[in-house]
Amino acid sequence: MKIVVIGSLNVDTTYSLPHIPKEGETILATNKTVQKGGKGQNQAIQMARLGAEVSMIGAVGSDGEGKELIDGLKQENIDTRGMIVKEGPSGTASIYVNSVGQNNIVVYPGANFKLTKEDIDSKLDILKDADICVMQNEIPLDVIYHVLELCREMGITMIHNPAPAVKDFDKKYLSLIDYFVPNETEMELILNREIDSNVEDMAREVLELGCRNVIVTLGSKGSLLVNEEKVHAQKAMLVKAV
């Protein structure tokens, strides 16, 4: 199975905290690590480690971090022919993780937001060879829409994780998504209202907008798959935070 991930690559700085600070609160971190990240790169690496044949299309900066990010993909046996170097800094993220693994994230897009539709078109030879395309919201919206249209034209299965939450996401493009994977906050923005206790009904509202499958991630409560044929609730597995 060939998978193309189109999305972000960041240098992540992670702080381990006893709890996520409240507004105005200052707390001390118990640990700090710097590593390669970004939602796109994370997805690509995990799928490659599971045995998939993965290509990455994305943008990094002309700084030292950009070279390190591309080298890191190669070390994970990920095809880097789709990588583009942009003048300026690479993307970065600051991640705050509590004692049970829940997190808050602040992202500086850097080169990720310099990715263009023309860049995607220059890599069509890579995209058209894919069985599945995976995307997130850490690249410009016009690029996301362009990729959704291309994948539908090419018959490529599209998995879209709408993170970080984007208020201006055009709902008409949901009809081009095969698997839409929001969390509760992202679901609220898509439907423009607060999520209620009946997540299934809200997922069905997204189905009515044209999406084929909705998988709502619910943090410690697991996740919920909803489509026209079935509903499946998956409990979360308790793991040790690292």
PDB file of C-alpha atoms in Angstrom:
ATOM      1  CA  MET A   1       0.000   0.000   0.000  1.00  0.00           C
ATOM      2  CA  LYS A   2       1.373   3.381  -1.026  1.00  0.00           C
ATOM      3  CA  ILE A   3       0.570   6.393   1.144  1.00  0.00           C
ATOM      4  CA  VAL A   4       1.357  10.044   0.488  1.00  0.00           C
ATOM      5  CA  VAL A   5       1.298  12.409   3.458  1.00  0.00           C
ATOM      6  CA  ILE A   6       0.887  16.075   2.538  1.00  0.00           C
ATOM      7  CA  GLY A   7       1.449  18.332   5.498  1.00  0.00           C
ATOM      8  CA  SER A   8       3.618  19.875   8.130  1.00  0.00           C
ATOM      9  CA  LEU A   9       7.087  19.237   9.472  1.00  0.00           C
ATOM     10  CA  ASN A  10       8.199  20.978  12.652  1.00  0.00           C
ATOM     11  CA  VAL A  11      10.923  20.996  15.232  1.00  0.00           C
ATOM     12  CA  ASP A  12       9.089  20.270  18.486  1.00  0.00           C
ATOM     13  CA  THR A  13      10.068  21.402  21.967  1.00  0.00           C
ATOM     14  CA  THR A  14       8.108  19.355  24.530  1.00  0.00           C
ATOM     15  CA  TYR A  15       7.701  20.330  28.170  1.00  0.00           C
ATOM     16  CA  SER A  16       6.535  17.733  30.706  1.00  0.00           C
ATOM     17  CA  LEU A  17       4.253  19.325  33.312  1.00  0.00           C
ATOM     18  CA  PRO A  18       2.371  18.114  36.407  1.00  0.00           C
ATOM     19  CA  HIS A  19      -0.732  19.719  34.864  1.00  0.00           C
ATOM     20  CA  ILE A  20      -1.633  22.116  32.063  1.00  0.00           C
ATOM     21  CA  PRO A  21      -1.392  25.649  33.538  1.00  0.00           C
ATOM     22  CA  LYS A  22      -4.519  27.721  33.940  1.00  0.00           C
ATOM     23  CA  GLU A  23      -4.742  31.302  32.682  1.00  0.00           C
ATOM     24  CA  GLY A  24      -2.207  33.429  34.561  1.00  0.00           C
ATOM     25  CA  GLU A  25      -0.578  30.409  36.245  1.00  0.00           C
ATOM     26  CA  THR A  26       3.185  29.759  36.123  1.00  0.00           C
ATOM     27  CA  ILE A  27       4.474  26.248  36.783  1.00  0.00           C
ATOM     28  CA  LEU A  28       7.833  24.473  36.498  1.00  0.00           C
ATOM     29  CA  ALA A  29       8.403  21.814  33.844  1.00  0.00           C
ATOM     30  CA  THR A  30       9.805  18.487  34.990  1.00  0.00           C
ATOM     31  CA  ASN A  31      11.501  17.755  31.651  1.00  0.00           C
ATOM     32  CA  LYS A  32      12.261  19.277  28.241  1.00  0.00           C
ATOM     33  CA  THR A  33      12.980  17.495  24.957  1.00  0.00           C
ATOM     34  CA  VAL A  34      13.631  18.743  21.417  1.00  0.00           C
ATOM     35  CA  GLN A  35      12.677  16.446  18.551  1.00  0.00           C
ATOM     36  CA  LYS A  36      11.277  16.338  15.032  1.00  0.00           C
ATOM     37  CA  GLY A  37       7.500  16.717  14.768  1.00  0.00           C
ATOM     38  CA  GLY A  38       4.598  18.322  12.980  1.00  0.00           C
ATOM     39  CA  LYS A  39       1.332  16.487  12.420  1.00  0.00           C
ATOM     40  CA  GLY A  40       2.262  15.521   8.877  1.00  0.00           C
ATOM     41  CA  GLN A  41       5.696  14.196   9.730  1.00  0.00           C
ATOM     42  CA  ASN A  42       4.327  12.327  12.764  1.00  0.00           C
ATOM     43  CA  GLN A  43       1.741  10.570  10.618  1.00  0.00           C
ATOM     44  CA  ALA A  44       4.304   9.692   7.955  1.00  0.00           C
ATOM     45  CA  ILE A  45       6.755   8.229  10.457  1.00  0.00           C
ATOM     46  CA  GLN A  46       4.175   6.122  12.285  1.00  0.00           C
ATOM     47  CA  MET A  47       2.779   4.655   9.061  1.00  0.00           C
ATOM     48  CA  ALA A  48       6.279   3.910   7.776  1.00  0.00           C
ATOM     49  CA  ARG A  49       7.106   2.126  11.025  1.00  0.00           C
ATOM     50  CA  LEU A  50       3.945   0.039  10.587  1.00  0.00           C
ATOM     51  CA  GLY A  51       5.255  -1.139   7.244  1.00  0.00           C
ATOM     52  CA  ALA A  52       3.547   1.164   4.742  1.00  0.00           C
ATOM     53  CA  GLU A  53       5.354   2.609   1.728  1.00  0.00           C
ATOM     54  CA  VAL A  54       5.220   6.326   2.545  1.00  0.00           C
ATOM     55  CA  SER A  55       6.094   9.478   0.618  1.00  0.00           C
ATOM     56  CA  MET A  56       6.062  12.952   2.170  1.00  0.00           C
ATOM     57  CA  ILE A  57       5.148  16.181   0.395  1.00  0.00           C
ATOM     58  CA  GLY A  58       5.827  19.307   2.432  1.00  0.00           C
ATOM     59  CA  ALA A  59       8.026  22.347   2.962  1.00  0.00           C
ATOM     60  CA  VAL A  60      10.946  23.022   5.285  1.00  0.00           C
ATOM     61  CA  GLY A  61      13.062  26.120   5.773  1.00  0.00           C
ATOM     62  CA  SER A  62      16.509  26.899   4.428  1.00  0.00           C
ATOM     63  CA  ASP A  63      17.902  26.656   7.968  1.00  0.00           C
ATOM     64  CA  GLY A  64      19.776  23.812   9.625  1.00  0.00           C
ATOM     65  CA  GLU A  65      16.543  22.445  11.037  1.00  0.00           C
ATOM     66  CA  GLY A  66      15.194  21.995   7.514  1.00  0.00           C
ATOM     67  CA  LYS A  67      18.079  19.734   6.529  1.00  0.00           C
ATOM     68  CA  GLU A  68      17.704  17.777   9.760  1.00  0.00           C
ATOM     69  CA  LEU A  69      13.988  17.262   9.100  1.00  0.00           C
ATOM     70  CA  ILE A  70      14.625  15.856   5.617  1.00  0.00           C
ATOM     71  CA  ASP A  71      17.455  13.654   6.906  1.00  0.00           C
ATOM     72  CA  GLY A  72      15.109  12.388   9.626  1.00  0.00           C
ATOM     73  CA  LEU A  73      12.545  11.298   7.042  1.00  0.00           C
ATOM     74  CA  LYS A  74      15.209   9.409   5.114  1.00  0.00           C
ATOM     75  CA  GLN A  75      16.261   7.613   8.295  1.00  0.00           C
ATOM     76  CA  GLU A  76      12.656   6.395   8.620  1.00  0.00           C
ATOM     77  CA  ASN A  77      12.701   5.068   5.024  1.00  0.00           C
ATOM     78  CA  ILE A  78      10.256   7.755   3.863  1.00  0.00           C
ATOM     79  CA  ASP A  79      10.468   8.951   0.257  1.00  0.00           C
ATOM     80  CA  THR A  80      11.591  12.614   0.309  1.00  0.00           C
ATOM     81  CA  ARG A  81      11.280  13.433  -3.405  1.00  0.00           C
ATOM     82  CA  GLY A  82       8.237  15.536  -2.505  1.00  0.00           C
ATOM     83  CA  MET A  83      10.084  17.777  -0.072  1.00  0.00           C
ATOM     84  CA  ILE A  84      10.525  21.461  -0.932  1.00  0.00           C
ATOM     85  CA  VAL A  85      12.978  23.919   0.682  1.00  0.00           C
ATOM     86  CA  LYS A  86      11.674  27.467   1.237  1.00  0.00           C
ATOM     87  CA  GLU A  87      13.726  30.531   2.149  1.00  0.00           C
ATOM     88  CA  GLY A  88      13.410  31.277   5.880  1.00  0.00           C
ATOM     89  CA  PRO A  89      12.854  29.243   9.062  1.00  0.00           C
ATOM     90  CA  SER A  90      11.299  25.812   9.385  1.00  0.00           C
ATOM     91  CA  GLY A  91       8.119  25.277  11.375  1.00  0.00           C
ATOM     92  CA  THR A  92       8.315  24.890  15.151  1.00  0.00           C
ATOM     93  CA  ALA A  93       5.979  23.789  17.931  1.00  0.00           C
ATOM     94  CA  SER A  94       5.930  24.114  21.722  1.00  0.00           C
ATOM     95  CA  ILE A  95       4.109  21.198  23.353  1.00  0.00           C
ATOM     96  CA  TYR A  96       2.908  21.087  26.952  1.00  0.00           C
ATOM     97  CA  VAL A  97       2.114  17.581  28.250  1.00  0.00           C
ATOM     98  CA  ASN A  98       0.505  16.768  31.606  1.00  0.00           C
ATOM     99  CA  SER A  99       1.094  13.696  33.777  1.00  0.00           C
ATOM    100  CA  VAL A 100      -1.496  11.565  31.928  1.00  0.00           C
ATOM    101  CA  GLY A 101      -0.348  12.489  28.432  1.00  0.00           C
ATOM    102  CA  GLN A 102      -2.931  15.126  27.503  1.00  0.00           C
ATOM    103  CA  ASN A 103      -1.415  18.127  25.760  1.00  0.00           C
ATOM    104  CA  ASN A 104      -1.726  21.698  24.543  1.00  0.00           C
ATOM    105  CA  ILE A 105       0.284  22.826  21.518  1.00  0.00           C
ATOM    106  CA  VAL A 106       1.407  26.206  20.130  1.00  0.00           C
ATOM    107  CA  VAL A 107       2.645  26.093  16.526  1.00  0.00           C
ATOM    108  CA  TYR A 108       4.718  28.558  14.464  1.00  0.00           C
ATOM    109  CA  PRO A 109       4.090  27.478  10.834  1.00  0.00           C
ATOM    110  CA  GLY A 110       7.293  28.781   9.254  1.00  0.00           C
ATOM    111  CA  ALA A 111       7.926  27.101   5.889  1.00  0.00           C
ATOM    112  CA  ASN A 112       4.769  24.978   6.213  1.00  0.00           C
ATOM    113  CA  PHE A 113       2.610  27.984   5.321  1.00  0.00           C
ATOM    114  CA  LYS A 114       4.757  28.731   2.262  1.00  0.00           C
ATOM    115  CA  LEU A 115       3.623  25.526   0.546  1.00  0.00           C
ATOM    116  CA  THR A 116       1.641  26.391  -2.615  1.00  0.00           C
ATOM    117  CA  LYS A 117      -0.730  24.745  -5.082  1.00  0.00           C
ATOM    118  CA  GLU A 118       2.031  25.032  -7.665  1.00  0.00           C
ATOM    119  CA  ASP A 119       4.332  23.064  -5.362  1.00  0.00           C
ATOM    120  CA  ILE A 120       1.720  20.300  -5.215  1.00  0.00           C
ATOM    121  CA  ASP A 121       1.314  20.309  -8.994  1.00  0.00           C
ATOM    122  CA  SER A 122       5.072  19.903  -9.362  1.00  0.00           C
ATOM    123  CA  LYS A 123       4.827  16.648  -7.361  1.00  0.00           C
ATOM    124  CA  LEU A 124       1.854  15.057  -9.145  1.00  0.00           C
ATOM    125  CA  ASP A 125       3.993  12.118 -10.250  1.00  0.00           C
ATOM    126  CA  ILE A 126       4.295  11.178  -6.573  1.00  0.00           C
ATOM    127  CA  LEU A 127       0.656  11.829  -5.671  1.00  0.00           C
ATOM    128  CA  LYS A 128      -0.911   9.946  -8.580  1.00  0.00           C
ATOM    129  CA  ASP A 129       0.944   6.776  -7.569  1.00  0.00           C
ATOM    130  CA  ALA A 130      -0.677   6.709  -4.099  1.00  0.00           C
ATOM    131  CA  ASP A 131      -3.506   4.523  -2.797  1.00  0.00           C
ATOM    132  CA  ILE A 132      -4.151   6.837   0.161  1.00  0.00           C
ATOM    133  CA  CYS A 133      -3.457  10.512   0.862  1.00  0.00           C
ATOM    134  CA  VAL A 134      -3.337  11.828   4.429  1.00  0.00           C
ATOM    135  CA  MET A 135      -3.575  15.539   5.321  1.00  0.00           C
ATOM    136  CA  GLN A 136      -3.993  17.902   8.266  1.00  0.00           C
ATOM    137  CA  ASN A 137      -4.644  21.647   8.695  1.00  0.00           C
ATOM    138  CA  GLU A 138      -1.044  22.797   9.267  1.00  0.00           C
ATOM    139  CA  ILE A 139      -0.669  23.937   5.642  1.00  0.00           C
ATOM    140  CA  PRO A 140      -2.564  26.710   3.773  1.00  0.00           C
ATOM    141  CA  LEU A 141      -6.284  26.112   3.202  1.00  0.00           C
ATOM    142  CA  ASP A 142      -6.100  26.737  -0.545  1.00  0.00           C
ATOM    143  CA  VAL A 143      -3.504  23.970  -0.789  1.00  0.00           C
ATOM    144  CA  ILE A 144      -5.736  21.624   1.230  1.00  0.00           C
ATOM    145  CA  TYR A 145      -8.708  22.303  -1.061  1.00  0.00           C
ATOM    146  CA  HIS A 146      -6.530  21.772  -4.134  1.00  0.00           C
ATOM    147  CA  VAL A 147      -5.284  18.411  -2.867  1.00  0.00           C
ATOM    148  CA  LEU A 148      -8.829  17.292  -1.991  1.00  0.00           C
ATOM    149  CA  GLU A 149      -9.942  18.044  -5.550  1.00  0.00           C
ATOM    150  CA  LEU A 150      -6.924  16.303  -7.075  1.00  0.00           C
ATOM    151  CA  CYS A 151      -7.372  13.167  -4.977  1.00  0.00           C
ATOM    152  CA  ARG A 152     -11.046  12.869  -5.873  1.00  0.00           C
ATOM    153  CA  GLU A 153     -10.200  13.255  -9.571  1.00  0.00           C
ATOM    154  CA  MET A 154      -7.495  10.580  -9.270  1.00  0.00           C
ATOM    155  CA  GLY A 155      -9.585   8.174  -7.175  1.00  0.00           C
ATOM    156  CA  ILE A 156      -7.202   8.354  -4.208  1.00  0.00           C
ATOM    157  CA  THR A 157      -8.682   7.629  -0.765  1.00  0.00           C
ATOM    158  CA  MET A 158      -8.478  10.790   1.363  1.00  0.00           C
ATOM    159  CA  ILE A 159      -7.996  10.812   5.137  1.00  0.00           C
ATOM    160  CA  HIS A 160      -8.166  14.295   6.630  1.00  0.00           C
ATOM    161  CA  ASN A 161      -7.393  15.242  10.223  1.00  0.00           C
ATOM    162  CA  PRO A 162      -8.659  18.854  10.628  1.00  0.00           C
ATOM    163  CA  ALA A 163      -6.077  19.851  13.216  1.00  0.00           C
ATOM    164  CA  PRO A 164      -5.409  22.471  14.279  1.00  0.00           C
ATOM    165  CA  ALA A 165      -9.032  23.606  14.269  1.00  0.00           C
ATOM    166  CA  VAL A 166      -9.690  26.144  11.495  1.00  0.00           C
ATOM    167  CA  LYS A 167     -12.849  28.252  11.699  1.00  0.00           C
ATOM    168  CA  ASP A 168     -12.836  29.153   7.996  1.00  0.00           C
ATOM    169  CA  PHE A 169     -12.742  25.580   6.622  1.00  0.00           C
ATOM    170  CA  ASP A 170     -15.216  25.500   3.712  1.00  0.00           C
ATOM    171  CA  LYS A 171     -17.766  22.761   4.456  1.00  0.00           C
ATOM    172  CA  LYS A 172     -18.377  22.038   0.777  1.00  0.00           C
ATOM    173  CA  TYR A 173     -15.020  20.257   0.660  1.00  0.00           C
ATOM    174  CA  LEU A 174     -16.193  17.673   3.216  1.00  0.00           C
ATOM    175  CA  SER A 175     -17.811  15.823   0.310  1.00  0.00           C
ATOM    176  CA  LEU A 176     -14.300  15.123  -1.023  1.00  0.00           C
ATOM    177  CA  ILE A 177     -13.133  13.427   2.188  1.00  0.00           C
ATOM    178  CA  ASP A 178     -13.391   9.657   2.687  1.00  0.00           C
ATOM    179  CA  TYR A 179     -12.335   9.614   6.354  1.00  0.00           C
ATOM    180  CA  PHE A 180     -12.723  12.801   8.409  1.00  0.00           C
ATOM    181  CA  VAL A 181     -10.992  12.557  11.808  1.00  0.00           C
ATOM    182  CA  PRO A 182     -11.804  15.542  14.086  1.00  0.00           C
ATOM    183  CA  ASN A 183     -11.616  15.835  17.843  1.00  0.00           C
ATOM    184  CA  GLU A 184     -14.421  17.465  19.824  1.00  0.00           C
ATOM    185  CA  THR A 185     -13.078  21.020  19.440  1.00  0.00           C
ATOM    186  CA  GLU A 186     -12.707  20.622  15.690  1.00  0.00           C
ATOM    187  CA  MET A 187     -16.222  19.161  15.474  1.00  0.00           C
ATOM    188  CA  GLU A 188     -17.577  22.268  17.226  1.00  0.00           C
ATOM    189  CA  LEU A 189     -15.972  24.550  14.648  1.00  0.00           C
ATOM    190  CA  ILE A 190     -17.237  22.510  11.700  1.00  0.00           C
ATOM    191  CA  LEU A 191     -20.822  22.610  13.024  1.00  0.00           C
ATOM    192  CA  ASN A 192     -20.488  26.115  14.514  1.00  0.00           C
ATOM    193  CA  ARG A 193     -21.892  25.123  17.916  1.00  0.00           C
ATOM    194  CA  GLU A 194     -20.777  23.512  21.157  1.00  0.00           C
ATOM    195  CA  ILE A 195     -20.594  19.748  21.167  1.00  0.00           C
ATOM    196  CA  ASP A 196     -23.300  18.028  23.204  1.00  0.00           C
ATOM    197  CA  SER A 197     -23.488  14.616  24.859  1.00  0.00           C
ATOM    198  CA  ASN A 198     -24.670  12.886  21.677  1.00  0.00           C
ATOM    199  CA  VAL A 199     -21.513  12.770  19.600  1.00  0.00           C
ATOM    200  CA  GLU A 200     -23.079  10.295  17.176  1.00  0.00           C
ATOM    201  CA  ASP A 201     -25.784  12.762  16.141  1.00  0.00           C
ATOM    202  CA  MET A 202     -23.168  15.441  15.553  1.00  0.00           C
ATOM    203  CA  ALA A 203     -21.083  13.042  13.471  1.00  0.00           C
ATOM    204  CA  ARG A 204     -24.173  12.298  11.383  1.00  0.00           C
ATOM    205  CA  GLU A 205     -24.552  16.022  10.752  1.00  0.00           C
ATOM    206  CA  VAL A 206     -21.076  15.944   9.216  1.00  0.00           C
ATOM    207  CA  LEU A 207     -22.074  12.912   7.120  1.00  0.00           C
ATOM    208  CA  GLU A 208     -25.010  14.923   5.800  1.00  0.00           C
ATOM    209  CA  LEU A 209     -22.482  17.477   4.519  1.00  0.00           C
ATOM    210  CA  GLY A 210     -21.098  14.784   2.216  1.00  0.00           C
ATOM    211  CA  CYS A 211     -18.270  13.115   4.135  1.00  0.00           C
ATOM    212  CA  ARG A 212     -18.236   9.296   3.843  1.00  0.00           C
ATOM    213  CA  ASN A 213     -16.867   8.346   7.276  1.00  0.00           C
ATOM    214  CA  VAL A 214     -16.437  10.381  10.467  1.00  0.00           C
ATOM    215  CA  ILE A 215     -14.087   9.270  13.241  1.00  0.00           C
ATOM    216  CA  VAL A 216     -14.390  11.523  16.297  1.00  0.00           C
ATOM    217  CA  THR A 217     -11.466  11.250  18.703  1.00  0.00           C
ATOM    218  CA  LEU A 218     -12.596  11.679  22.305  1.00  0.00           C
ATOM    219  CA  GLY A 219      -9.371  11.789  24.313  1.00  0.00           C
ATOM    220  CA  SER A 220      -9.483   9.463  27.308  1.00  0.00           C
ATOM    221  CA  LYS A 221     -12.950   8.261  26.217  1.00  0.00           C
ATOM    222  CA  GLY A 222     -11.629   6.703  23.019  1.00  0.00           C
ATOM    223  CA  SER A 223     -13.111   7.358  19.585  1.00  0.00           C
ATOM    224  CA  LEU A 224     -16.322   6.925  17.603  1.00  0.00           C
ATOM    225  CA  LEU A 225     -16.640   5.829  13.958  1.00  0.00           C
ATOM    226  CA  VAL A 226     -19.884   6.786  12.222  1.00  0.00           C
ATOM    227  CA  ASN A 227     -20.896   6.111   8.622  1.00  0.00           C
ATOM    228  CA  GLU A 228     -24.092   5.204   6.779  1.00  0.00           C
ATOM    229  CA  GLU A 229     -23.745   1.503   7.595  1.00  0.00           C
ATOM    230  CA  LYS A 230     -22.568   1.369  11.191  1.00  0.00           C
ATOM    231  CA  VAL A 231     -21.488   3.018  14.416  1.00  0.00           C
ATOM    232  CA  HIS A 232     -18.449   1.711  16.273  1.00  0.00           C
ATOM    233  CA  ALA A 233     -17.169   2.971  19.632  1.00  0.00           C
ATOM    234  CA  GLN A 234     -13.541   2.220  20.461  1.00  0.00           C
ATOM    235  CA  LYS A 235     -12.398   2.541  24.066  1.00  0.00           C
ATOM    236  CA  ALA A 236      -9.079   4.243  24.735  1.00  0.00           C
ATOM    237  CA  MET A 237      -6.157   2.079  25.787  1.00  0.00           C
ATOM    238  CA  LEU A 238      -4.443   3.320  28.931  1.00  0.00           C
ATOM    239  CA  VAL A 239      -0.724   3.690  28.270  1.00  0.00           C
ATOM    240  CA  LYS A 240       2.155   5.142  30.222  1.00  0.00           C
ATOM    241  CA  ALA A 241       2.915   8.703  29.140  1.00  0.00           C
ATOM    242  CA  VAL A 242       6.428   9.129  27.705  1.00  0.00           C
TER     243      VAL A 242
END
